[in-house]
XYZ file of C-alpha atoms in Angstrom:
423
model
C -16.353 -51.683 10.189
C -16.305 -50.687 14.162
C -14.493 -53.455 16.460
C -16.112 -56.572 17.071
C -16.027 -55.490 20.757
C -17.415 -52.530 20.659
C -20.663 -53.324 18.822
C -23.862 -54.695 20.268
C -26.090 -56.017 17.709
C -29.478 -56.961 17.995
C -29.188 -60.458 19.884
C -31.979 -62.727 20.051
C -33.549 -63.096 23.367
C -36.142 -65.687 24.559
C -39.672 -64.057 24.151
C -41.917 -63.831 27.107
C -45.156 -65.990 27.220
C -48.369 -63.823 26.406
C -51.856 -64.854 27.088
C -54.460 -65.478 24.643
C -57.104 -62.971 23.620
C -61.063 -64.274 23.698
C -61.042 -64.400 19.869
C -58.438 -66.595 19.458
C -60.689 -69.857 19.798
C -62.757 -68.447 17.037
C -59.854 -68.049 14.713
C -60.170 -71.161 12.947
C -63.293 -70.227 10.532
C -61.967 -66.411 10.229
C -60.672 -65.205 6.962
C -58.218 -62.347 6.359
C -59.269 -59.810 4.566
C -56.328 -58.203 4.018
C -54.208 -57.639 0.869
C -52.350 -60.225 -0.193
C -48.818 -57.841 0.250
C -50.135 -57.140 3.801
C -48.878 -60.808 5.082
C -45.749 -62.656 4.668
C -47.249 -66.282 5.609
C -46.950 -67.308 1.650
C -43.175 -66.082 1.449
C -42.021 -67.382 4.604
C -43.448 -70.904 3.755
C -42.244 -71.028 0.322
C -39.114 -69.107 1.090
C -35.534 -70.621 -0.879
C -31.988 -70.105 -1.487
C -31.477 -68.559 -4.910
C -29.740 -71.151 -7.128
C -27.287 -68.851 -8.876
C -24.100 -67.350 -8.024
C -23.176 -63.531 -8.318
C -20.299 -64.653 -10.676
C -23.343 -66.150 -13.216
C -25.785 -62.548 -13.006
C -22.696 -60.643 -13.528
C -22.170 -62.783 -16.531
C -25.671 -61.957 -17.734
C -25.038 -58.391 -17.974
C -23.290 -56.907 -20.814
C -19.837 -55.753 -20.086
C -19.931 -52.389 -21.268
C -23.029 -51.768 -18.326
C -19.503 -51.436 -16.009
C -17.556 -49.391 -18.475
C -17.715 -45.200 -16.518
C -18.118 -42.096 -18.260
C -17.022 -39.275 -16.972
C -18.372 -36.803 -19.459
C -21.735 -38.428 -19.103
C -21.776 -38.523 -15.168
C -20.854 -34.786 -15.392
C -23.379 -34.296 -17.312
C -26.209 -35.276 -15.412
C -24.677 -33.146 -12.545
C -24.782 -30.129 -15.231
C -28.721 -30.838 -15.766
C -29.669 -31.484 -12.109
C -28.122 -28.136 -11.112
C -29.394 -26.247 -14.197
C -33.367 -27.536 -12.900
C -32.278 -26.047 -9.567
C -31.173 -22.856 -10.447
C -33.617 -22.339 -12.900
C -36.449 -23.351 -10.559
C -34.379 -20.883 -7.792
C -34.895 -18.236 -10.151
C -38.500 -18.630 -10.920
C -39.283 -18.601 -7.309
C -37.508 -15.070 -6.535
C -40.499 -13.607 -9.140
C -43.522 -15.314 -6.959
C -44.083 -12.989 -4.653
C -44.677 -10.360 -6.950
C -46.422 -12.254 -9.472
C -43.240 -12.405 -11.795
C -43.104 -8.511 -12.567
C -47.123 -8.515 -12.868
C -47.662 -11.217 -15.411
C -49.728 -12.789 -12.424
C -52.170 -11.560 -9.644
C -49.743 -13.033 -6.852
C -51.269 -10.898 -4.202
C -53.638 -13.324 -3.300
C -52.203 -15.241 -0.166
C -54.074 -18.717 -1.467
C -52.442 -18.244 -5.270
C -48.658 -17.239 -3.674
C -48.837 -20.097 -1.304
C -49.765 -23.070 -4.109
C -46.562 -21.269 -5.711
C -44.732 -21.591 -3.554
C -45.930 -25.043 -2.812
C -45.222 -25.674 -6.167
C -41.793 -24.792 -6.119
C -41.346 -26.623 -2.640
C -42.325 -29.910 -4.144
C -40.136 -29.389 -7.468
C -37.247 -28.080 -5.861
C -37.380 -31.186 -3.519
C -37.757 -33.573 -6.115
C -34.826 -32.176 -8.129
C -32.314 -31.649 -5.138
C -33.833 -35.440 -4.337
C -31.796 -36.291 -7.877
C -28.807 -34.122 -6.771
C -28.969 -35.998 -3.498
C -28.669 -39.622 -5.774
C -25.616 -38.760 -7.566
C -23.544 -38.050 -4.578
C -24.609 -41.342 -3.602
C -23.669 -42.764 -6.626
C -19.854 -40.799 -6.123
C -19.252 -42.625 -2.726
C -20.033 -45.802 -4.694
C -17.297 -45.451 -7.308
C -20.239 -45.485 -9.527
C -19.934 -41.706 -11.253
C -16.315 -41.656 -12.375
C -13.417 -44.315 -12.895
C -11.461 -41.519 -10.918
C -11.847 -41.788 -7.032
C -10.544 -38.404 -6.328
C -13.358 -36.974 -8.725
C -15.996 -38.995 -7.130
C -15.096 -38.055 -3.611
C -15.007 -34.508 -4.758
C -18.180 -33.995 -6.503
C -19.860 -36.231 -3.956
C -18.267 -34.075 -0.996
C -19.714 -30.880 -2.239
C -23.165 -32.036 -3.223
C -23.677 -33.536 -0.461
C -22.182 -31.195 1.719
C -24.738 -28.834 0.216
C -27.910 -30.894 0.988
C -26.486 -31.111 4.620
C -25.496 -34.406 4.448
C -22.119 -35.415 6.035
C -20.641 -37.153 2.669
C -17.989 -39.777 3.799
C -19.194 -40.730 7.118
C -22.288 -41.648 5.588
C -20.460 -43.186 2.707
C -18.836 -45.581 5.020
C -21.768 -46.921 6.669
C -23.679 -47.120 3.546
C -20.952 -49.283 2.389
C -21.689 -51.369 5.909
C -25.401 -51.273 4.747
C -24.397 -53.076 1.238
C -21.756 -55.833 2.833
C -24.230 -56.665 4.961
C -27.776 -56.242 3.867
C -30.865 -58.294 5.472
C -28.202 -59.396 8.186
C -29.758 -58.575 11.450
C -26.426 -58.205 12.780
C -24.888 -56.030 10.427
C -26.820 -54.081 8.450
C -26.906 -50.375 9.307
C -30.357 -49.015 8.643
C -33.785 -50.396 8.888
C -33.038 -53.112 11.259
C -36.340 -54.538 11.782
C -37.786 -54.309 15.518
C -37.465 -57.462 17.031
C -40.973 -58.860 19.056
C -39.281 -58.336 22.301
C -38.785 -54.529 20.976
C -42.628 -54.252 21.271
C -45.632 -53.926 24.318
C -46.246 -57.681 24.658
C -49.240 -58.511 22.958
C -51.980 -59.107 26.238
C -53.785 -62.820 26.677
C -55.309 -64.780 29.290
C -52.883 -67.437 29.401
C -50.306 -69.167 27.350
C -51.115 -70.550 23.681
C -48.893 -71.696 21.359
C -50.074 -70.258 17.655
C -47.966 -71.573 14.846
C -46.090 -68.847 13.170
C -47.154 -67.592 9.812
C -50.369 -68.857 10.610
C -54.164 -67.625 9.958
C -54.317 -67.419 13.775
C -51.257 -65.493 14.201
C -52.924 -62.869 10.854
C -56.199 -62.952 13.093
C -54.181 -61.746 16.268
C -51.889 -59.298 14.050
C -55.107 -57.303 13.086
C -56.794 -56.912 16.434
C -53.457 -55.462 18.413
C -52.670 -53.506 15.535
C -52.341 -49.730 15.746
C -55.145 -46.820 14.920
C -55.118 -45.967 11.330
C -54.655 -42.479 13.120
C -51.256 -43.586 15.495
C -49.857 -45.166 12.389
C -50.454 -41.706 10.214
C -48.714 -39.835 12.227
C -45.722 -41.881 13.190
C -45.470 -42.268 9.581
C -45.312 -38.583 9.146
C -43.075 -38.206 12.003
C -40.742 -40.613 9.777
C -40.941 -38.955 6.906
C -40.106 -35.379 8.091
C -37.242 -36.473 10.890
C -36.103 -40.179 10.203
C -32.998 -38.962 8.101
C -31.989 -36.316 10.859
C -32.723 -38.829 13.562
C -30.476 -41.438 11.714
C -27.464 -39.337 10.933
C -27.292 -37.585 14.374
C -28.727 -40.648 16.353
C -28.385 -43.999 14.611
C -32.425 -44.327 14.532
C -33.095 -47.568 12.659
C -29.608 -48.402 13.030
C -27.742 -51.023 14.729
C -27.801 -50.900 18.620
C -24.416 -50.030 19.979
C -25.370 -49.112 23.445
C -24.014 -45.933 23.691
C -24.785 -42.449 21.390
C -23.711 -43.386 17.815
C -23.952 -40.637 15.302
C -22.199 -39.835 11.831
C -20.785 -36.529 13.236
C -18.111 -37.646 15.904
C -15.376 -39.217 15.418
C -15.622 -41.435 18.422
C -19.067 -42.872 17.420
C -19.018 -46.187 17.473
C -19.830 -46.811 14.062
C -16.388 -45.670 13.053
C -12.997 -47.099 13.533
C -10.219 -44.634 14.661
C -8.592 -44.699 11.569
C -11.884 -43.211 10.064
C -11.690 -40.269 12.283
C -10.616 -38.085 9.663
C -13.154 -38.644 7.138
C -15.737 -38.273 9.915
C -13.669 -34.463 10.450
C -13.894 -33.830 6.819
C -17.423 -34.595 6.498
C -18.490 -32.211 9.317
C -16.626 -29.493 8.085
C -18.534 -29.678 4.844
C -21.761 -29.418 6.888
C -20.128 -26.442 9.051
C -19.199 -24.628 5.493
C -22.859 -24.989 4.564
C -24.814 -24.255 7.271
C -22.336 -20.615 7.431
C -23.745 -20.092 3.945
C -27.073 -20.428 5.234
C -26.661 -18.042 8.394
C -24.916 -15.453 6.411
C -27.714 -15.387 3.543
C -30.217 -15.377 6.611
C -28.460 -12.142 7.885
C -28.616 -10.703 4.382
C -32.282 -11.567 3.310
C -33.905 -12.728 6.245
C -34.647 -16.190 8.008
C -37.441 -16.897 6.352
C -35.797 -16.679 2.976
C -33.809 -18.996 3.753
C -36.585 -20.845 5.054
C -38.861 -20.581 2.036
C -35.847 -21.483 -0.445
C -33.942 -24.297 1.016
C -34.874 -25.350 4.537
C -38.541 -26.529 3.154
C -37.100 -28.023 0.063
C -34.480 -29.740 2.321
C -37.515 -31.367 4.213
C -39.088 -32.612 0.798
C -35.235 -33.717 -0.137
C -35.815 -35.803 3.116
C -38.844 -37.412 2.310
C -38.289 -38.526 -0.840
C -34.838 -40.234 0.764
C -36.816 -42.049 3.323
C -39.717 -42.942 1.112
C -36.513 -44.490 -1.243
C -35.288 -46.137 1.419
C -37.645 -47.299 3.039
C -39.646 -49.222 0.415
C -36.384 -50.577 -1.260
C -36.152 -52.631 2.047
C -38.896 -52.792 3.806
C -41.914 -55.494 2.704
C -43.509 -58.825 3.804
C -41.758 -60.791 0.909
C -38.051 -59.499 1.733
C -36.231 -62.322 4.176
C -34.075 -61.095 7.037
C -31.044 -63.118 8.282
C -29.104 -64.560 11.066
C -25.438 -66.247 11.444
C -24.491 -68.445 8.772
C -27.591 -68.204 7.227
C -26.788 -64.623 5.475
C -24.910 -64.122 2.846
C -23.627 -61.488 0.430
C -26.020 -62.901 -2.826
C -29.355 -63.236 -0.522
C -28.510 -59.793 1.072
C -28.651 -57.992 -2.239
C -31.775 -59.445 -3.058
C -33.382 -58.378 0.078
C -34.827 -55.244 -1.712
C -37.905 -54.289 -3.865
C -37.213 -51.840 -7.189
C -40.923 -50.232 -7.291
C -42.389 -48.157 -9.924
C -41.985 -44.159 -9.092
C -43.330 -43.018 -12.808
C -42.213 -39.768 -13.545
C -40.197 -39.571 -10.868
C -37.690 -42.557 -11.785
C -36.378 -39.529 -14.691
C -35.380 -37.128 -11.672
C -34.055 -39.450 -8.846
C -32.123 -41.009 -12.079
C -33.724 -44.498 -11.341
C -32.315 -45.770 -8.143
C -35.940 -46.154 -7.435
C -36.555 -48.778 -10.323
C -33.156 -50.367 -10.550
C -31.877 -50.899 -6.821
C -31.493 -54.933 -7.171
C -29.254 -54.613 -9.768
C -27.408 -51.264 -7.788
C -26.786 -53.727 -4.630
C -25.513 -56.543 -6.570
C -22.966 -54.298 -8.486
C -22.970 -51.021 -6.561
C -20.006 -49.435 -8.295
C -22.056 -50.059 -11.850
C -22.528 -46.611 -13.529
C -26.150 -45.452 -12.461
C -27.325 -44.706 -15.978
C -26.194 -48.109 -17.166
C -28.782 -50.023 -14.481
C -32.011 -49.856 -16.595
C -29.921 -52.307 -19.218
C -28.510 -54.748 -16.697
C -31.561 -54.678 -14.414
C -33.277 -56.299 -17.848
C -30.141 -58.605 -18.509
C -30.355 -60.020 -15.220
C -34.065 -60.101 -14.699
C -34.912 -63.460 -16.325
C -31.548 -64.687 -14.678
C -33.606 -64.111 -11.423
C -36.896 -65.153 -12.124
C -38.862 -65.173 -9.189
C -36.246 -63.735 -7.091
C -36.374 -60.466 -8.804
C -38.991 -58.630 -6.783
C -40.700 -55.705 -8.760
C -43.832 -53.692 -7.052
C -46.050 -51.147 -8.966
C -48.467 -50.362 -6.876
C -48.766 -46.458 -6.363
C -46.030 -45.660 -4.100
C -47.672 -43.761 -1.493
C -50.246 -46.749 -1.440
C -47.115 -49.374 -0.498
C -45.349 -47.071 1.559
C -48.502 -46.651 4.007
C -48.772 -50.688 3.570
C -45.171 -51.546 4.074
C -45.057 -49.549 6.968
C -48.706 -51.405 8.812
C -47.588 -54.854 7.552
C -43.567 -55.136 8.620
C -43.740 -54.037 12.293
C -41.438 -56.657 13.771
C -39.323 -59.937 13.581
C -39.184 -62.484 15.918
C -36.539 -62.884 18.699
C -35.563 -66.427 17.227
C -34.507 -67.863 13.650
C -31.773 -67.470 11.307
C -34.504 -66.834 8.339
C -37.128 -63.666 9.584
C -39.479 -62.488 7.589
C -41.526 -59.082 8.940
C -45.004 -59.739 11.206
C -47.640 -57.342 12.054
């Protein structure tokens, strides 16, 4: 992790006094109509500890759930490759209607094609994208040189630079739902945001109907919201690897491609060198099949499928962590067993096959992140009743959460040791 001295975390500040709106004194008879997921006053007031140890769910799962298999890992790899390529190949016969078996010269017809192949290709490089995440776990081979391998040049290939990110994804699992120290999605705090105008000072109780009442009427356009959502979805896993956006606030530029960045220490630095040099290789692939076949080949193969690859990441992400029943926590308040349990596993149907169920099994992933990945469905059922209500599970259609998760958890407050997300 960087030196204590030369990170600035997200301190808590004393929030400024705000004035009350003219509804407020007719808050006491209103009713929410809001869904249920949409406010965290129920989890906040009912929040706990959990009453187990790690030692006891590990205990719960069966033993061979840790046991790696090489052949098996590498044979995943062989599949999610084989989809690509095969799906590469279909799309070099679109434009001209694959030798005549189709009337491609329609523009409408080639472009839901190629649409087609856009969305599949994403959602298939999307699974590529996983198992290199799984290699800079330890969670794909017993051998660390094959992990780090594989990982480098899959990743390296979906532009992503493989062990800087690998090191502060490991920050992001020692220290998840710690304000302090977690590395991505580090909630806003209320002092982040346009203070909220009133007339003059009121005090309204946290978590309380009031406080829902107020929530709704400063809350964005549906419209604002859309679009900052799509702005997210396109560019938040750009903005976070070259800019630290969601990250931890260091003060100074902090991205995963310099070796000074602050996120790094200097022994690190030549990871951080090996990991841009991956990126470097790929991206001269890219400009010399662009000078051979044209930009917008290159386009129209990988650059749009990248963009879906970046999506689906973000959409991941996002919803493991983000929702008005996951806590947040300050100083001694945090630790490693109610950080891993600060995250969702949510229902992606068809989709948990291809992005090889780190969707559906992520509680289980951050309490035992070096478990094999195809070995999670089995202990996320052995430790489920272990949990109980601590195991949180959401199948709700996904894009249907992600557009609530992202209205609902706009901000913490300033003060506490125990945050859950306001509106």
């Amino acid at each position: 992790m960087a030196p204590e001295a030369t990170v600035r975390h997200r301190k808590a500040s004393p929030s400024k006094a705000s004035k009350p709106s003219a509804a407020t004194n007719t808050t006491a008879s209103w009713v929410s109509k809001r869904h249920s997921k949409s406010s965290s006053a129920k989890h906040a007031q009912t929040f706990q500890a959990p009453p187990f140890t790690l030692k006891e769910l590990r205990d719960a799962v069966p033993a061979e759930c840790f046991k790696h298999n090489t052949l098996i890992s590498l044979g995943y790899v062989a599949w999610d490759l084989a989809l690509a390529g095969s799906l590469f190949y279909l799309a070099t016969g679109i434009d001209n209607g694959w030798g005549g078996l189709v009337d491609a010269s329609n523009p409408v017809v080639n472009f839901l094609f190629w649409c087609a192949y856009w969305v599949a290709q994403g959602v298939v490089c999307t699974g590529i994208w996983v198992i290199a995440h799984e290699c800079g776990h330890g969670g794909f081979s017993a051998h660390r040189s094959l992990n780090h391998a594989v990982g480098w040049v899959l990743h390296s290939a979906l532009l992503v630079p493989y062990f800087s990110w690998k090191i502060t994804h490991g920050m992001h699992h020692k220290g998840c739902g710690n304000m302090d120290k977690d590395q991505v999605f580090v909630p806003h705090l209320r002092s982040d945001l346009a203070p909220r105008v009133r007339e003059e000072q009121v005090n309204v109780p946290e978590h309380s109907q009031e406080e829902e009442h107020e929530g709704d009427m400063f809350e964005s356009a549906p419209i604002v919201d859309l679009l900052r959502l799509l702005r997210q979805q396109l560019f938040g896993w750009p903005a976070y690897i070259l800019m630290n956006v969601s990250g931890q606030r260091f003060g100074k530029w902090a991205s995963h491609f310099h070796t000074t960045s602050p996120i790094f220490t200097p022994d690190q630095a030549n990871q951080v060198i090996l990991s841009d040099l991956g990126i470097f290789i790929t991206l001269s692939i890219l400009g010399f099949l662009g000078s051979q076949f044209g930009f917008m080949a290159v386009v129209k193969y990988y650059v749009i499928p990248y963009f879906w690859v970046n999506h689906w990441l973000v959409m991941i992400t996002f919803l493991q962590h983000t929702d008005v029943r996951l806590p947040h926590y300050r100083g001694a308040e945090w630790t490693f067993l109610k950080g891993a349990l600060c995250t969702v596993d949510r229902d992606f149907g068809i989709l948990n096959f291809f992005f090889h169920r780190i969707t559906d099994t992520h509680v289980v992933h951050h309490l035992f992140s070096n478990m094999p990945f195809y070995n999670a469905g089995v202990a996320t059922e052995a430790v489920k009743a272990k949990l109980g209500d601590f195991y949180l599970y959401d199948n709700e259609p996904i894009f249907w959460s992600l557009w609530n998760s992202y209205r609902s958890c706009r901000f913490v407050e300033d003060e506490g040791n125990v945050l859950f997300y306001k509106r």
